[in-house]
Amino acid sequence: MKILVMNGPNLNMLGIREPALYGREDYAELVRRTKAKAEALGVEVSFYQSNHEGDLVDRIQAAYGQEDGIVINPGAYTHTSVAILDAVKAVSLPTVEVHISDVASREDFRQVSYIRRACIATVMGRGIDGYGEALEILSEYLKGRKE
Ligand code: DQA
């Protein structure tokens, strides 16, 4: 089982960026911890981060026929991007949305999520461990589909 873990804009700034909201761990630590969780679950993971909407769309398209599912934190594009939503719909891969912070208790403009319409679940407010939780949800879902 192959899962793509994607991060959008400014998530490369983890550790530096607003630590009270996003924590002190950096992107490398996010990758390390999520890989450890993937190993424990017996799933193969690849990681991708970009600050550019079109690059995120390209990577989602490239997952078609190559990966079995997607864990995605689109960052600010969560609240604006129809293109990323359409890309996930186009490849029709089971997808879980992740947010490090609890977006539900933040500003009004963060209450809209385009990507959520194409996702089987959302994990929010769990820090970087939320990626591991998302992997677990997705791997259970994919296993259920194969049985
Ligand atoms: C975020 C929440 C978004 O509102 C914000 O723009 C981000 C990070 C999160 O992980 O909590 O960049 O997706």
mmCIF file of C-alpha atoms and ligand atoms in Angstrom:
data_model
loop_
_atom_site.group_PDB
_atom_site.id
_atom_site.type_symbol
_atom_site.label_atom_id
_atom_site.label_comp_id
_atom_site.label_asym_id
_atom_site.label_seq_id
_atom_site.Cartn_x
_atom_site.Cartn_y
_atom_site.Cartn_z
ATOM 1 C CA MET A 1 0.000 0.000 0.000
ATOM 2 C CA LYS A 2 1.481 3.342 -1.102
ATOM 3 C CA ILE A 3 0.425 6.658 0.416
ATOM 4 C CA LEU A 4 1.426 10.158 -0.627
ATOM 5 C CA VAL A 5 1.792 12.689 2.207
ATOM 6 C CA MET A 6 1.453 16.215 0.836
ATOM 7 C CA ASN A 7 1.999 19.631 2.393
ATOM 8 C CA GLY A 8 1.171 23.018 0.942
ATOM 9 C CA PRO A 9 2.542 26.528 1.447
ATOM 10 C CA ASN A 10 4.519 27.560 4.512
ATOM 11 C CA LEU A 11 4.618 24.075 5.989
ATOM 12 C CA ASN A 12 8.333 24.032 5.124
ATOM 13 C CA MET A 13 8.564 26.803 7.773
ATOM 14 C CA LEU A 14 7.423 24.548 10.613
ATOM 15 C CA GLY A 15 9.410 25.134 13.786
ATOM 16 C CA ILE A 16 9.962 28.789 12.865
ATOM 17 C CA ARG A 17 6.432 29.683 11.903
ATOM 18 C CA GLU A 18 4.026 30.751 14.702
ATOM 19 C CA PRO A 19 5.194 28.038 17.145
ATOM 20 C CA ALA A 20 2.312 28.696 19.539
ATOM 21 C CA LEU A 21 -0.029 27.488 16.784
ATOM 22 C CA TYR A 22 2.074 24.999 14.847
ATOM 23 C CA GLY A 23 4.578 23.748 17.444
ATOM 24 C CA ARG A 24 8.371 23.755 17.637
ATOM 25 C CA GLU A 25 9.016 20.650 15.544
ATOM 26 C CA ASP A 26 10.270 21.298 12.011
ATOM 27 C CA TYR A 27 9.264 19.723 8.681
ATOM 28 C CA ALA A 28 12.095 17.145 8.932
ATOM 29 C CA GLU A 29 10.672 15.984 12.263
ATOM 30 C CA LEU A 30 7.183 15.750 10.722
ATOM 31 C CA VAL A 31 8.636 13.498 7.995
ATOM 32 C CA ARG A 32 10.610 11.406 10.518
ATOM 33 C CA ARG A 33 7.614 10.842 12.799
ATOM 34 C CA THR A 34 5.179 10.126 9.976
ATOM 35 C CA LYS A 35 7.649 7.630 8.435
ATOM 36 C CA ALA A 36 7.948 5.836 11.788
ATOM 37 C CA LYS A 37 4.150 5.578 11.976
ATOM 38 C CA ALA A 38 3.999 4.342 8.371
ATOM 39 C CA GLU A 39 6.532 1.611 9.166
ATOM 40 C CA ALA A 40 4.497 0.530 12.182
ATOM 41 C CA LEU A 41 1.390 0.340 9.964
ATOM 42 C CA GLY A 42 3.284 -1.444 7.181
ATOM 43 C CA VAL A 43 2.551 1.186 4.538
ATOM 44 C CA GLU A 44 4.936 2.820 2.079
ATOM 45 C CA VAL A 45 4.982 6.633 2.161
ATOM 46 C CA SER A 46 6.351 9.361 -0.053
ATOM 47 C CA PHE A 47 6.433 13.037 0.882
ATOM 48 C CA TYR A 48 5.907 16.194 -1.131
ATOM 49 C CA GLN A 49 5.833 19.849 -0.086
ATOM 50 C CA SER A 50 5.333 22.891 -2.279
ATOM 51 C CA ASN A 51 4.442 26.537 -1.863
ATOM 52 C CA HIS A 52 2.861 26.561 -5.347
ATOM 53 C CA GLU A 53 -0.717 25.609 -6.133
ATOM 54 C CA GLY A 54 -0.010 24.284 -9.645
ATOM 55 C CA ASP A 55 2.852 22.116 -8.374
ATOM 56 C CA LEU A 56 0.495 20.572 -5.827
ATOM 57 C CA VAL A 57 -2.021 19.899 -8.620
ATOM 58 C CA ASP A 58 0.753 18.298 -10.736
ATOM 59 C CA ARG A 59 1.835 16.030 -7.865
ATOM 60 C CA ILE A 60 -1.759 14.918 -7.190
ATOM 61 C CA GLN A 61 -2.140 14.061 -10.890
ATOM 62 C CA ALA A 62 1.164 12.147 -10.807
ATOM 63 C CA ALA A 63 -0.247 9.980 -8.004
ATOM 64 C CA TYR A 64 -2.826 8.534 -10.410
ATOM 65 C CA GLY A 65 -2.029 4.838 -10.928
ATOM 66 C CA GLN A 66 1.053 5.144 -8.678
ATOM 67 C CA GLU A 67 -0.261 5.656 -5.163
ATOM 68 C CA ASP A 68 -3.268 4.211 -3.334
ATOM 69 C CA GLY A 69 -4.232 7.239 -1.264
ATOM 70 C CA ILE A 70 -3.325 10.753 -0.183
ATOM 71 C CA VAL A 71 -2.854 12.522 3.148
ATOM 72 C CA ILE A 72 -2.905 16.248 2.480
ATOM 73 C CA ASN A 73 -2.460 19.463 4.403
ATOM 74 C CA PRO A 74 -3.028 22.098 1.718
ATOM 75 C CA GLY A 75 -2.165 24.924 4.177
ATOM 76 C CA ALA A 76 -3.850 28.191 3.174
ATOM 77 C CA TYR A 77 -4.989 26.606 -0.125
ATOM 78 C CA THR A 78 -7.457 24.621 1.988
ATOM 79 C CA HIS A 79 -9.569 27.762 2.143
ATOM 80 C CA THR A 80 -9.206 28.948 -1.449
ATOM 81 C CA SER A 81 -8.320 26.232 -3.929
ATOM 82 C CA VAL A 82 -10.941 24.741 -6.201
ATOM 83 C CA ALA A 83 -8.027 23.513 -8.379
ATOM 84 C CA ILE A 84 -6.661 21.245 -5.624
ATOM 85 C CA LEU A 85 -10.169 19.945 -4.875
ATOM 86 C CA ASP A 86 -10.678 19.203 -8.580
ATOM 87 C CA ALA A 87 -7.307 17.427 -8.819
ATOM 88 C CA VAL A 88 -8.219 15.083 -5.945
ATOM 89 C CA LYS A 89 -11.596 14.424 -7.562
ATOM 90 C CA ALA A 90 -9.911 13.821 -10.915
ATOM 91 C CA VAL A 91 -7.592 11.078 -9.632
ATOM 92 C CA SER A 92 -10.357 9.717 -7.397
ATOM 93 C CA LEU A 93 -7.925 8.508 -4.713
ATOM 94 C CA PRO A 94 -9.104 8.191 -1.089
ATOM 95 C CA THR A 95 -7.821 11.304 0.673
ATOM 96 C CA VAL A 96 -7.575 12.460 4.291
ATOM 97 C CA GLU A 97 -7.291 16.160 5.143
ATOM 98 C CA VAL A 98 -4.923 17.157 7.967
ATOM 99 C CA HIS A 99 -4.394 20.407 9.860
ATOM 100 C CA ILE A 100 -1.812 20.827 12.567
ATOM 101 C CA SER A 101 -3.842 23.535 14.306
ATOM 102 C CA ASP A 102 -7.489 23.329 15.285
ATOM 103 C CA VAL A 103 -8.837 25.297 12.319
ATOM 104 C CA ALA A 104 -12.400 24.917 13.622
ATOM 105 C CA SER A 105 -11.618 27.258 16.509
ATOM 106 C CA ARG A 106 -9.749 29.860 14.434
ATOM 107 C CA GLU A 107 -10.713 32.779 12.130
ATOM 108 C CA ASP A 108 -13.896 32.735 10.043
ATOM 109 C CA PHE A 109 -11.961 32.506 6.780
ATOM 110 C CA ARG A 110 -10.447 29.210 7.966
ATOM 111 C CA GLN A 111 -13.899 27.646 8.414
ATOM 112 C CA VAL A 112 -14.207 26.975 4.695
ATOM 113 C CA SER A 113 -12.410 23.907 3.351
ATOM 114 C CA TYR A 114 -12.751 23.129 -0.341
ATOM 115 C CA ILE A 115 -10.686 19.942 -0.126
ATOM 116 C CA ARG A 116 -12.962 18.479 2.592
ATOM 117 C CA ARG A 117 -15.662 17.741 0.008
ATOM 118 C CA ALA A 118 -13.352 15.145 -1.554
ATOM 119 C CA CYS A 119 -12.001 13.658 1.703
ATOM 120 C CA ILE A 120 -13.011 10.570 3.651
ATOM 121 C CA ALA A 121 -11.920 12.203 6.950
ATOM 122 C CA THR A 122 -10.346 15.289 8.516
ATOM 123 C CA VAL A 123 -7.818 15.342 11.370
ATOM 124 C CA MET A 124 -7.190 18.720 13.014
ATOM 125 C CA GLY A 125 -5.623 20.172 16.120
ATOM 126 C CA ARG A 126 -3.399 17.160 16.823
ATOM 127 C CA GLY A 127 -0.071 18.793 15.981
ATOM 128 C CA ILE A 128 2.291 16.893 13.686
ATOM 129 C CA ASP A 129 1.048 13.583 15.130
ATOM 130 C CA GLY A 130 -2.139 14.252 13.167
ATOM 131 C CA TYR A 131 -0.346 12.997 10.051
ATOM 132 C CA GLY A 132 0.147 9.591 11.702
ATOM 133 C CA GLU A 133 -3.525 9.536 12.684
ATOM 134 C CA ALA A 134 -4.496 10.361 9.112
ATOM 135 C CA LEU A 135 -2.266 7.524 7.837
ATOM 136 C CA GLU A 136 -3.984 5.109 10.203
ATOM 137 C CA ILE A 137 -7.465 6.171 9.056
ATOM 138 C CA LEU A 138 -6.440 5.875 5.415
ATOM 139 C CA SER A 139 -4.694 2.513 5.743
ATOM 140 C CA GLU A 140 -7.718 1.051 7.590
ATOM 141 C CA TYR A 141 -10.001 2.399 4.858
ATOM 142 C CA LEU A 142 -7.823 0.980 2.074
ATOM 143 C CA LYS A 143 -7.510 -2.404 3.797
ATOM 144 C CA GLY A 144 -11.296 -2.512 4.145
ATOM 145 C CA ARG A 145 -11.670 -1.898 0.426
ATOM 146 C CA LYS A 146 -9.255 -4.713 -0.505
ATOM 147 C CA GLU A 147 -10.947 -7.341 1.691
HETATM 148 C C1 DQA B 1 -3.030 24.771 8.481
HETATM 149 C C2 DQA B 1 -4.166 25.753 8.787
HETATM 150 C C3 DQA B 1 -4.348 26.730 7.648
HETATM 151 O O1 DQA B 1 -5.414 27.623 7.939
HETATM 152 C C4 DQA B 1 -3.086 27.538 7.468
HETATM 153 O O2 DQA B 1 -3.220 28.433 6.379
HETATM 154 C C5 DQA B 1 -1.882 26.681 7.301
HETATM 155 C C6 DQA B 1 -1.740 25.511 8.162
HETATM 156 C C7 DQA B 1 -2.752 23.825 9.655
HETATM 157 O O3 DQA B 1 -2.005 22.861 9.445
HETATM 158 O O4 DQA B 1 -3.221 24.045 10.779
HETATM 159 O O5 DQA B 1 -0.972 26.982 6.550
HETATM 160 O O6 DQA B 1 -3.406 23.982 7.372
#
